[in-house]
PDB file of C-alpha atoms in Angstrom:
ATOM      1  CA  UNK A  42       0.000   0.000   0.000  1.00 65.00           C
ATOM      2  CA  UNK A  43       0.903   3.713  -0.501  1.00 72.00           C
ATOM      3  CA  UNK A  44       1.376   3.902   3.534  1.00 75.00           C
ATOM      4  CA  UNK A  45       3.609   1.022   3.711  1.00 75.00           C
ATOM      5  CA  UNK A  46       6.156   2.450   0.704  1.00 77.00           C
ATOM      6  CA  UNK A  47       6.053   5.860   2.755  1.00 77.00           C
ATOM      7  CA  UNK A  48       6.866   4.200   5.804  1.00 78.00           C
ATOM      8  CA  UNK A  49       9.905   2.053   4.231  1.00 78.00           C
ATOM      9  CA  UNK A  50      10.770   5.352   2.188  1.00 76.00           C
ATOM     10  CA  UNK A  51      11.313   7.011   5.458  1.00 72.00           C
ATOM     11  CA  UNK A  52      13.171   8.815   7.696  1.00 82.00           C
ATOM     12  CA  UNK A  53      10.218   8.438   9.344  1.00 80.00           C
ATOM     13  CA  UNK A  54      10.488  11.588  11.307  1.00 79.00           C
ATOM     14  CA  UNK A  55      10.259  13.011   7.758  1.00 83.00           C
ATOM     15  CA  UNK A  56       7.494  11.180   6.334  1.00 84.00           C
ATOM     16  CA  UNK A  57       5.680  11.315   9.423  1.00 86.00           C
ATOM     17  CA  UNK A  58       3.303  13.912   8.913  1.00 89.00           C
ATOM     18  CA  UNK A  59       2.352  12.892   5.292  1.00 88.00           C
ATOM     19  CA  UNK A  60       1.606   9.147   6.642  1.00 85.00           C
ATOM     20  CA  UNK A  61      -0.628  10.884   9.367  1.00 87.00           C
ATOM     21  CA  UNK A  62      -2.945  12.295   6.370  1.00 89.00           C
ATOM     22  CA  UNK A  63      -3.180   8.699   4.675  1.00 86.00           C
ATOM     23  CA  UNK A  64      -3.772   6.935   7.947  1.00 87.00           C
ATOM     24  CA  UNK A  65      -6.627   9.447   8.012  1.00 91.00           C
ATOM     25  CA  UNK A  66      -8.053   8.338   5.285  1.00 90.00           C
ATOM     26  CA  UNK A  67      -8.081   4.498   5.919  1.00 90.00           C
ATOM     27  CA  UNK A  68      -7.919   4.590   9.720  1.00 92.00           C
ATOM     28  CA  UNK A  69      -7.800   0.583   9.444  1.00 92.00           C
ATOM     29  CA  UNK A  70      -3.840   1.381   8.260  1.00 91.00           C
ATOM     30  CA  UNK A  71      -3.086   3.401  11.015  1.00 93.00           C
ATOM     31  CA  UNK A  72      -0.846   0.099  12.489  1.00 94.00           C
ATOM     32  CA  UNK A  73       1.681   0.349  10.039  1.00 92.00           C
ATOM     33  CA  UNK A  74       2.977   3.231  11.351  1.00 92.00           C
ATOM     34  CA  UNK A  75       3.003   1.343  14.881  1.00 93.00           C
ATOM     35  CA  UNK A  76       6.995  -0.243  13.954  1.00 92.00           C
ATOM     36  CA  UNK A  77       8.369   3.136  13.024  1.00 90.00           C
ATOM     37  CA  UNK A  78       6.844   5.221  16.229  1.00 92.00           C
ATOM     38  CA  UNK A  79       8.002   2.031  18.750  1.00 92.00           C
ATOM     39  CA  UNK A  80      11.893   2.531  17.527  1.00 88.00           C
ATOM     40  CA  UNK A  81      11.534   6.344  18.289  1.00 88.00           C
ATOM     41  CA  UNK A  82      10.171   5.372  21.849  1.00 90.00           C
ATOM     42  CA  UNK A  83       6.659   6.377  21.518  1.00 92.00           C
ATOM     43  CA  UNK A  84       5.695   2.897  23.171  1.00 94.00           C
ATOM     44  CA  UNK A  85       2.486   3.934  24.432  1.00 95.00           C
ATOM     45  CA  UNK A  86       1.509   6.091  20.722  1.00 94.00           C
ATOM     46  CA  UNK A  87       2.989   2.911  19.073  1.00 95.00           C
ATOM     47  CA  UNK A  88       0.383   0.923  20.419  1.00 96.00           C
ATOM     48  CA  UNK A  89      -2.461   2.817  20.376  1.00 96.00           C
ATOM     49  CA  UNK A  90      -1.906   2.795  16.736  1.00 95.00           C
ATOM     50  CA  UNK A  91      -1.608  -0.894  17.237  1.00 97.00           C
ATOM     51  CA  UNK A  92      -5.366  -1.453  18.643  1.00 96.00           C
ATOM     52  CA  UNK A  93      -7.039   1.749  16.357  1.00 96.00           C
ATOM     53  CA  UNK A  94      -5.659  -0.655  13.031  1.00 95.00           C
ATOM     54  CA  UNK A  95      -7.175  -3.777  14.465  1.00 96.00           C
ATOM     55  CA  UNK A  96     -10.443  -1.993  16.173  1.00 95.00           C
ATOM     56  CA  UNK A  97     -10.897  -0.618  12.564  1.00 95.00           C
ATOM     57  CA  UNK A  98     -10.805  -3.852  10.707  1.00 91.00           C
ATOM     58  CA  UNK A  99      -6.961  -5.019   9.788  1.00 93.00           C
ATOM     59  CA  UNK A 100      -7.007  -7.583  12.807  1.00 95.00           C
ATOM     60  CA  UNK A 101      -4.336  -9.595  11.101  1.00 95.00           C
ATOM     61  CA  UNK A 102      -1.963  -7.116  10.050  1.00 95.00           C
ATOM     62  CA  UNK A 103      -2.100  -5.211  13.659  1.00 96.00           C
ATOM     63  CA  UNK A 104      -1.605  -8.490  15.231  1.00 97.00           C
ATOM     64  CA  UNK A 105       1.533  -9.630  13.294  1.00 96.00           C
ATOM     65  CA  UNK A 106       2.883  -6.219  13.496  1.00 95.00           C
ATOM     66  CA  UNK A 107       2.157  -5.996  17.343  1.00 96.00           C
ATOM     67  CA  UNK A 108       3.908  -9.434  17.481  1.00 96.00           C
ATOM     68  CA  UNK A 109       7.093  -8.355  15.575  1.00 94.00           C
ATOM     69  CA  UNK A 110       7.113  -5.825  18.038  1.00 94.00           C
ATOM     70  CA  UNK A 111       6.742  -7.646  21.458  1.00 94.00           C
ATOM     71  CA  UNK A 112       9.541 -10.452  20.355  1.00 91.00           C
ATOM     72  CA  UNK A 113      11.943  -7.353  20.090  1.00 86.00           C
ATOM     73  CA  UNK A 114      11.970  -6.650  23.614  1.00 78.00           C
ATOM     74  CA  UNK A 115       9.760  -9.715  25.613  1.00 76.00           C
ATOM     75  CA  UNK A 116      10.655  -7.827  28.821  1.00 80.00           C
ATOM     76  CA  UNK A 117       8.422  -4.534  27.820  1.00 88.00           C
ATOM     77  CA  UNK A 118       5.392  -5.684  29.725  1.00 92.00           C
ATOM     78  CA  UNK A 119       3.096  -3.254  27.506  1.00 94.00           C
ATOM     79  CA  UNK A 120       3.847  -4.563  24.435  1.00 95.00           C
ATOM     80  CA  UNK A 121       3.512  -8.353  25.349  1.00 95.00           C
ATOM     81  CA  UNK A 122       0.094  -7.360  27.018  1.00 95.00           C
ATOM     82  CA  UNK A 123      -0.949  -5.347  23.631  1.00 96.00           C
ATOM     83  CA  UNK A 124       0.123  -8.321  21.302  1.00 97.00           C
ATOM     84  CA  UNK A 125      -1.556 -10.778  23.472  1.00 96.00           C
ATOM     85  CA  UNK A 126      -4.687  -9.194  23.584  1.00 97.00           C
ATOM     86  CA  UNK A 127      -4.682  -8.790  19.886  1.00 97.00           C
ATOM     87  CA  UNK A 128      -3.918 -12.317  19.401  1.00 97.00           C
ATOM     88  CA  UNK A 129      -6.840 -13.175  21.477  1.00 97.00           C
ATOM     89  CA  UNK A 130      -9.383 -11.029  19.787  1.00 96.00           C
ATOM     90  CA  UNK A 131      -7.651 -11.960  16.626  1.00 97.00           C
ATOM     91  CA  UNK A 132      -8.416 -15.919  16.694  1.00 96.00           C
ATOM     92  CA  UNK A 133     -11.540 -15.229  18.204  1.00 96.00           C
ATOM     93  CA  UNK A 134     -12.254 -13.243  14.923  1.00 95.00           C
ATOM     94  CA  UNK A 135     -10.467 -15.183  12.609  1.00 91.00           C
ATOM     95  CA  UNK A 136     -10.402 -18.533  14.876  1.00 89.00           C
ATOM     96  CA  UNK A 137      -8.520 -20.586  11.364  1.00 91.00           C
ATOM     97  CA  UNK A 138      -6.132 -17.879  10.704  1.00 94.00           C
ATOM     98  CA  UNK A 139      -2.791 -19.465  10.512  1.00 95.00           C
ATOM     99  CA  UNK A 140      -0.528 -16.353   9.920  1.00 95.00           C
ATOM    100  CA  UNK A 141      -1.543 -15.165  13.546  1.00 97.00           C
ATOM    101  CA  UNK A 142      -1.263 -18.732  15.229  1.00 97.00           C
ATOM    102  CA  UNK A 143       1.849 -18.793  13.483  1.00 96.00           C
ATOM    103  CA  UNK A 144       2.290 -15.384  15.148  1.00 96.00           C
ATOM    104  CA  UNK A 145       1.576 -16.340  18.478  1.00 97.00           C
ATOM    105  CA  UNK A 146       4.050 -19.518  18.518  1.00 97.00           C
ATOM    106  CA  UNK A 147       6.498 -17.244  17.551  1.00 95.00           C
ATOM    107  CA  UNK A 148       5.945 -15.027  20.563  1.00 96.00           C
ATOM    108  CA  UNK A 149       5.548 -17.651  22.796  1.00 97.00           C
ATOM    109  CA  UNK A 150       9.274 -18.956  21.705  1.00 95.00           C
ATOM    110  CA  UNK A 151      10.787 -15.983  22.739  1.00 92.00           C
ATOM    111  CA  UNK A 152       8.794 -15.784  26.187  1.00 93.00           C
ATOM    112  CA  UNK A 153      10.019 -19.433  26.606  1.00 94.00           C
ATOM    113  CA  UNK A 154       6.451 -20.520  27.064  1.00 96.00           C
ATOM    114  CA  UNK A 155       7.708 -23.798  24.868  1.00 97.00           C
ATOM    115  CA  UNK A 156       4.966 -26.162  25.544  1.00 97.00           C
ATOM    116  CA  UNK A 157       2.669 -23.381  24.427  1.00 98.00           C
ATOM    117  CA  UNK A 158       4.829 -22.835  21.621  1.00 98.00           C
ATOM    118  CA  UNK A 159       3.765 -26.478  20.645  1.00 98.00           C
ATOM    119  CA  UNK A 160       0.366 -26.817  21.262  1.00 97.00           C
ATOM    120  CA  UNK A 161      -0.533 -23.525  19.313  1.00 97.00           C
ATOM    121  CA  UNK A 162       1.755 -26.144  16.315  1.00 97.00           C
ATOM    122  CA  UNK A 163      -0.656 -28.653  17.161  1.00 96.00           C
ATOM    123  CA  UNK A 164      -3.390 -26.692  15.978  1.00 96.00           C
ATOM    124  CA  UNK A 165      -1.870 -25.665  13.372  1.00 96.00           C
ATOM    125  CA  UNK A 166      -1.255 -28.695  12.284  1.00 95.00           C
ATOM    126  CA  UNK A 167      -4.785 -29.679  12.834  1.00 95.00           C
ATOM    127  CA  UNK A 168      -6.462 -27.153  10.832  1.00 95.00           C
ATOM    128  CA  UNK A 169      -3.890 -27.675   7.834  1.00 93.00           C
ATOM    129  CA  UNK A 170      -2.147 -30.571   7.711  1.00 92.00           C
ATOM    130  CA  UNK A 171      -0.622 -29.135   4.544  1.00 90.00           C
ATOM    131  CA  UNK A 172       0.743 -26.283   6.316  1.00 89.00           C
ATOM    132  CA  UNK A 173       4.947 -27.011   6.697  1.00 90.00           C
ATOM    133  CA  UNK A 174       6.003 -23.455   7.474  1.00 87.00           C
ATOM    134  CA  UNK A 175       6.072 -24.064  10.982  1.00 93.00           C
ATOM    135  CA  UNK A 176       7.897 -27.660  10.974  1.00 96.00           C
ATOM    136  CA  UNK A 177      12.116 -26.123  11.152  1.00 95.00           C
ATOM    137  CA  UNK A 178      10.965 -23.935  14.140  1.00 95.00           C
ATOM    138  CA  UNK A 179       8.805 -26.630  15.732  1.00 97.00           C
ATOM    139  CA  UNK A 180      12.121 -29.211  15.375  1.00 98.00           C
ATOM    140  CA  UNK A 181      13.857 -26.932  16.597  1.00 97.00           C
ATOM    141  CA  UNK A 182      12.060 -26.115  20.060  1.00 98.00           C
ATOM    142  CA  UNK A 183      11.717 -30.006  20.726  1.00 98.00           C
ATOM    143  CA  UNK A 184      15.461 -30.630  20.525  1.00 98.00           C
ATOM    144  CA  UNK A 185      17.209 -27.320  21.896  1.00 96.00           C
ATOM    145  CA  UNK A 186      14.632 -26.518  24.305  1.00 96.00           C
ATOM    146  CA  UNK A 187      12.864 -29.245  25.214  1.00 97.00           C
ATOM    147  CA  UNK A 188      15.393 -31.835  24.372  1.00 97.00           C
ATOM    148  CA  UNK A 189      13.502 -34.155  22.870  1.00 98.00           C
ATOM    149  CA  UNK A 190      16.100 -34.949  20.382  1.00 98.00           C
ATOM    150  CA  UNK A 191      14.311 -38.048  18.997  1.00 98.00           C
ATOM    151  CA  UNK A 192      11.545 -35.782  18.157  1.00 98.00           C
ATOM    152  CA  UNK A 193      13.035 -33.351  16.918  1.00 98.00           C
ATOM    153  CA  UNK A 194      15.112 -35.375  14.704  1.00 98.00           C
ATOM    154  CA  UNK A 195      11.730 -36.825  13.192  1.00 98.00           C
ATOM    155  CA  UNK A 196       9.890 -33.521  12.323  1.00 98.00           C
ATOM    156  CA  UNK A 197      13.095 -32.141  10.825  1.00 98.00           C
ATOM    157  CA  UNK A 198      12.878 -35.466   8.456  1.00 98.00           C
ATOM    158  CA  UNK A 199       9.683 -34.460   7.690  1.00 97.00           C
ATOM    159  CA  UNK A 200      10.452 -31.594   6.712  1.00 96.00           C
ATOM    160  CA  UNK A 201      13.293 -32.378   4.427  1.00 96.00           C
ATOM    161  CA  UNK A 202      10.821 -34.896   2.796  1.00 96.00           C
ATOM    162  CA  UNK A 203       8.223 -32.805   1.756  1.00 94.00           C
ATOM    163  CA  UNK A 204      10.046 -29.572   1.183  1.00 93.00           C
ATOM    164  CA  UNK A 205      13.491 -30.564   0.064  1.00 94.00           C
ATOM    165  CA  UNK A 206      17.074 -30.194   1.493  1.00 94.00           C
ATOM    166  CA  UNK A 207      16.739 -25.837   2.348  1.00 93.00           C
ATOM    167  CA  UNK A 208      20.233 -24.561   4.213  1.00 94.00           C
ATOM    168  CA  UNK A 209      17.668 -23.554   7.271  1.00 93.00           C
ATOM    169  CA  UNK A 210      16.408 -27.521   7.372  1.00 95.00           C
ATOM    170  CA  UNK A 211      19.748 -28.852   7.022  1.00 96.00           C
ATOM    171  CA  UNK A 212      21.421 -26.395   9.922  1.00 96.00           C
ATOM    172  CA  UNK A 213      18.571 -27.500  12.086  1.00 97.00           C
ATOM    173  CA  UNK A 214      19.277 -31.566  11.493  1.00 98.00           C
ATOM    174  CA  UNK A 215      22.752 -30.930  12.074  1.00 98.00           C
ATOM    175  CA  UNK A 216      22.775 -28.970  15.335  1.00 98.00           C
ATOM    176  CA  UNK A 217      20.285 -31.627  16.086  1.00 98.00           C
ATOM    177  CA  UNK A 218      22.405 -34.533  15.544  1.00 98.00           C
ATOM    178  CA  UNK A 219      25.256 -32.501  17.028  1.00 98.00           C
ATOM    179  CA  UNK A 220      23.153 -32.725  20.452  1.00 98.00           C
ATOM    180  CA  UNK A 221      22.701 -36.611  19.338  1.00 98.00           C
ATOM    181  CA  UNK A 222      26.877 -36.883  19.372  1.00 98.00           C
ATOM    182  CA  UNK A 223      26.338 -38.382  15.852  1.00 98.00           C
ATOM    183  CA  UNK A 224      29.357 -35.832  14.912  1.00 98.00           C
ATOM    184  CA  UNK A 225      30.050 -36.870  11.519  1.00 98.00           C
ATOM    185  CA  UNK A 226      26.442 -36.762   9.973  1.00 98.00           C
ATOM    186  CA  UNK A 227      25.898 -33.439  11.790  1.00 98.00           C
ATOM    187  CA  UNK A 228      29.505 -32.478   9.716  1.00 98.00           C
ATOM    188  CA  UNK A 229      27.909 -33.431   6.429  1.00 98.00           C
ATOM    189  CA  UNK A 230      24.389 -31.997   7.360  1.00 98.00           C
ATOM    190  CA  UNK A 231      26.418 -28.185   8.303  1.00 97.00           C
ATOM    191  CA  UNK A 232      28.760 -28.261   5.770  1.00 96.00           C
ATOM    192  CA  UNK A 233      25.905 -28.890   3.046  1.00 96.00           C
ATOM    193  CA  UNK A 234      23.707 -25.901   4.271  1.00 95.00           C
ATOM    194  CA  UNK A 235      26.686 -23.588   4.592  1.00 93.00           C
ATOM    195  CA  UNK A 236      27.403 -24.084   0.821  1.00 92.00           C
ATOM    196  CA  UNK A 237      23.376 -24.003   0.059  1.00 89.00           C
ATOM    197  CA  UNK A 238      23.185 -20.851   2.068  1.00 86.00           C
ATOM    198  CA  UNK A 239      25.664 -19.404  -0.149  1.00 80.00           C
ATOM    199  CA  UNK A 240      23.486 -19.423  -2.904  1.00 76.00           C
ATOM    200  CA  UNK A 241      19.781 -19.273  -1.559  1.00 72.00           C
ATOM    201  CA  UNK A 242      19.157 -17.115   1.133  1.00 70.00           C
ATOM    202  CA  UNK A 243      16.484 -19.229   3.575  1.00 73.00           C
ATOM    203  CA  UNK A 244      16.311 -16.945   6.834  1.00 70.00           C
ATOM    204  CA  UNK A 245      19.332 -18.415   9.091  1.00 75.00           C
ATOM    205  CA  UNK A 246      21.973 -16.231   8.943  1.00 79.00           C
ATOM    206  CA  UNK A 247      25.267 -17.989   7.486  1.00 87.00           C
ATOM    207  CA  UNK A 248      27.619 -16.878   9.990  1.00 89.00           C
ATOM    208  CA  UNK A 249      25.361 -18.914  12.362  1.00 91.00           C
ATOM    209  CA  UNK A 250      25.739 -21.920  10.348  1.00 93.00           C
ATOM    210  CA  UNK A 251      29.383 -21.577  10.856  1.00 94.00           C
ATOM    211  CA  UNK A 252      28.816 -21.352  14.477  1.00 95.00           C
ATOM    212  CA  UNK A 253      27.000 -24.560  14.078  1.00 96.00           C
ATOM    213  CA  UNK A 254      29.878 -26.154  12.086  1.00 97.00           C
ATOM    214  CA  UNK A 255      32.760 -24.931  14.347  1.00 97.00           C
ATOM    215  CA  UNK A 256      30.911 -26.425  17.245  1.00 97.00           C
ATOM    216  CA  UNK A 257      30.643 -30.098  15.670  1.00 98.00           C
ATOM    217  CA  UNK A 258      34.182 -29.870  14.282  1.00 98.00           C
ATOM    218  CA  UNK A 259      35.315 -28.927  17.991  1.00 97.00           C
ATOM    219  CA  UNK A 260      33.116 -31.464  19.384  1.00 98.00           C
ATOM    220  CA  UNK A 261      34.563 -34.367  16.971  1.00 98.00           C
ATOM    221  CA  UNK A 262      38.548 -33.267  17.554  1.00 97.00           C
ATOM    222  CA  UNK A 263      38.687 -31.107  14.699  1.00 97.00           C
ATOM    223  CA  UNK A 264      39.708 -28.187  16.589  1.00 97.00           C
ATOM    224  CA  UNK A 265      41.810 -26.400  13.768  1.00 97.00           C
ATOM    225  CA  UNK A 266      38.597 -26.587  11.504  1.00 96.00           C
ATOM    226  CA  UNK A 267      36.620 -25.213  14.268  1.00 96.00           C
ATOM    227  CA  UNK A 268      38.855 -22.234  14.441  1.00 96.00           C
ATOM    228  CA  UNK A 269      38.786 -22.144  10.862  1.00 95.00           C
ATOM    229  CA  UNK A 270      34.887 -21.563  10.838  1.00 94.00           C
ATOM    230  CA  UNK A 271      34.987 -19.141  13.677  1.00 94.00           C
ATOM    231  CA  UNK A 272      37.147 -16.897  12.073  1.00 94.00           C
ATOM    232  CA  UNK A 273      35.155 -17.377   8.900  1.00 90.00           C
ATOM    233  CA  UNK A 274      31.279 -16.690  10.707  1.00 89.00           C
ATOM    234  CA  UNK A 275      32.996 -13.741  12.400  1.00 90.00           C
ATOM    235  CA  UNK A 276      33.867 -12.527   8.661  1.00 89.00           C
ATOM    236  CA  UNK A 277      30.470 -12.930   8.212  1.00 84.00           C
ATOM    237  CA  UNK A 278      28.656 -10.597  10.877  1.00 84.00           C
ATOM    238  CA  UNK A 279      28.021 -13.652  13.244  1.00 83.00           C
ATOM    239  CA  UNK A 280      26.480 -11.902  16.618  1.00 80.00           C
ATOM    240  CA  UNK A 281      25.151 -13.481  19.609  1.00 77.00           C
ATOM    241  CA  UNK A 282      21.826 -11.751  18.232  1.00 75.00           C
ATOM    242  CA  UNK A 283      22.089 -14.810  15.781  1.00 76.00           C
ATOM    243  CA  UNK A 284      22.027 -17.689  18.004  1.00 81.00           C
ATOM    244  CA  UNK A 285      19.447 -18.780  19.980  1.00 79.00           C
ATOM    245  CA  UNK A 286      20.013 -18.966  23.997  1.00 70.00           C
ATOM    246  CA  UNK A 287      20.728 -22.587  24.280  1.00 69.00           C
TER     247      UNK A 287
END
């Protein structure tokens, strides 16, 4: 939408006042200016812009963007409480709507409500079995914070089997079989998505698959490789902002 390019086009202090005048004309917009006004520190503005969106018809979009929000900064009380209640109204709205379940797993990951996390996948699940979107992260949860490796191990094959062998897939079998101490397949699995993430960008970062590497390669004597891909992540932009707290 127009709103949306003059948001991106930003400075947003800039733009500000023209996006005002479009929100005014299709109040149900007004939460796209929501991102830009939180990361000024106009929490409380941010959020009413949140809830006028929604209350004005764009439940889904507010939602998300309330979401994206909260999983910035899980300890800002507000914002959890404002993308929680929009989730709520949201699926009682729009009970089937998968991009806002999908939402709310995502949120409760970061508030390491993990059993949550998974039974809002269940559903998922349940009301489209076709749905795989979900299937890396849900792997993912099972084995590094649950540790239910097995599991884990077992969605993560499903997911390779219906989607095909993405860098993101791969880096999650292989940190899972690193876990496993089956060293030498979790090698092959990290080595494989580090060259496929050199070509097709999939959403994990590729200095965090050389995190993943160095840490098998350590892990199975290899401690010169290890070094090898440290140096080389580093190189890369790898951050602790990359890696999940586990």
């Amino acid at each position: 939408s127009l709103l949306v390019f003059m948001v991106q086009l930003g400075p947003f202090d800039q733009v500000e006042s023209a996006c005002r005048k479009v929100a005014g004309l299709w109040p149900r917009l007004t939460h796209v200016m929501a991102p830009a006004v939180f990361a000024l520190g106009r929490v409380d503005e941010a959020l009413a812009m949140l809830k006028k969106g929604a209350e004005n018809g764009d439940w889904r979009e507010a939602t998300i963007n309330a979401v994206n929000m909260a999983t910035t900064n899980v300890t800002d009380a507000r914002v959890v409480k404002t993308a929680d209640e929009l989730i709520e109204e949201s699926l009682k709205r729009l009970p089937n709507q998968l991009d806002v379940l999908q939402a709310k797993a995502f949120l409760r990951h970061k508030q390491r409500k993990f059993e949550d996390e998974l039974e809002t996948y269940a559903l998922i699940r349940k009301i489209n079995p076709q749905d795989v979107r979900f299937l890396n992260n849900l792997a993912w949860t099972m084995a590094e914070n649950l540790q239910r490796y097995d599991d884990g191990l077992k969605v993560i094959d499903e997911a390779i089997g219906r989607i095909g062998r993405r860098p993101s897939f791969l880096d999650t079998r292989g940190v899972i079989l690193t876990r496993m101490g089956r060293y030498k397949e979790a090698i092959a699995d990290l080595e494989a998505a580090r060259e496929a993430a050199t070509i097709i960008s999939d959403g994990q970062p590729l200095g965090a698959i050389h995190f993943h590497l160095a840490r098998a390669y350590l892990l199975n004597g290899q401690a010169d490789k290890a070094k090898e891909m440290m140096t080389d992540g580093k190189k890369l932009g790898l951050s602790d902002s990359q890696l999940e707290p586990t």
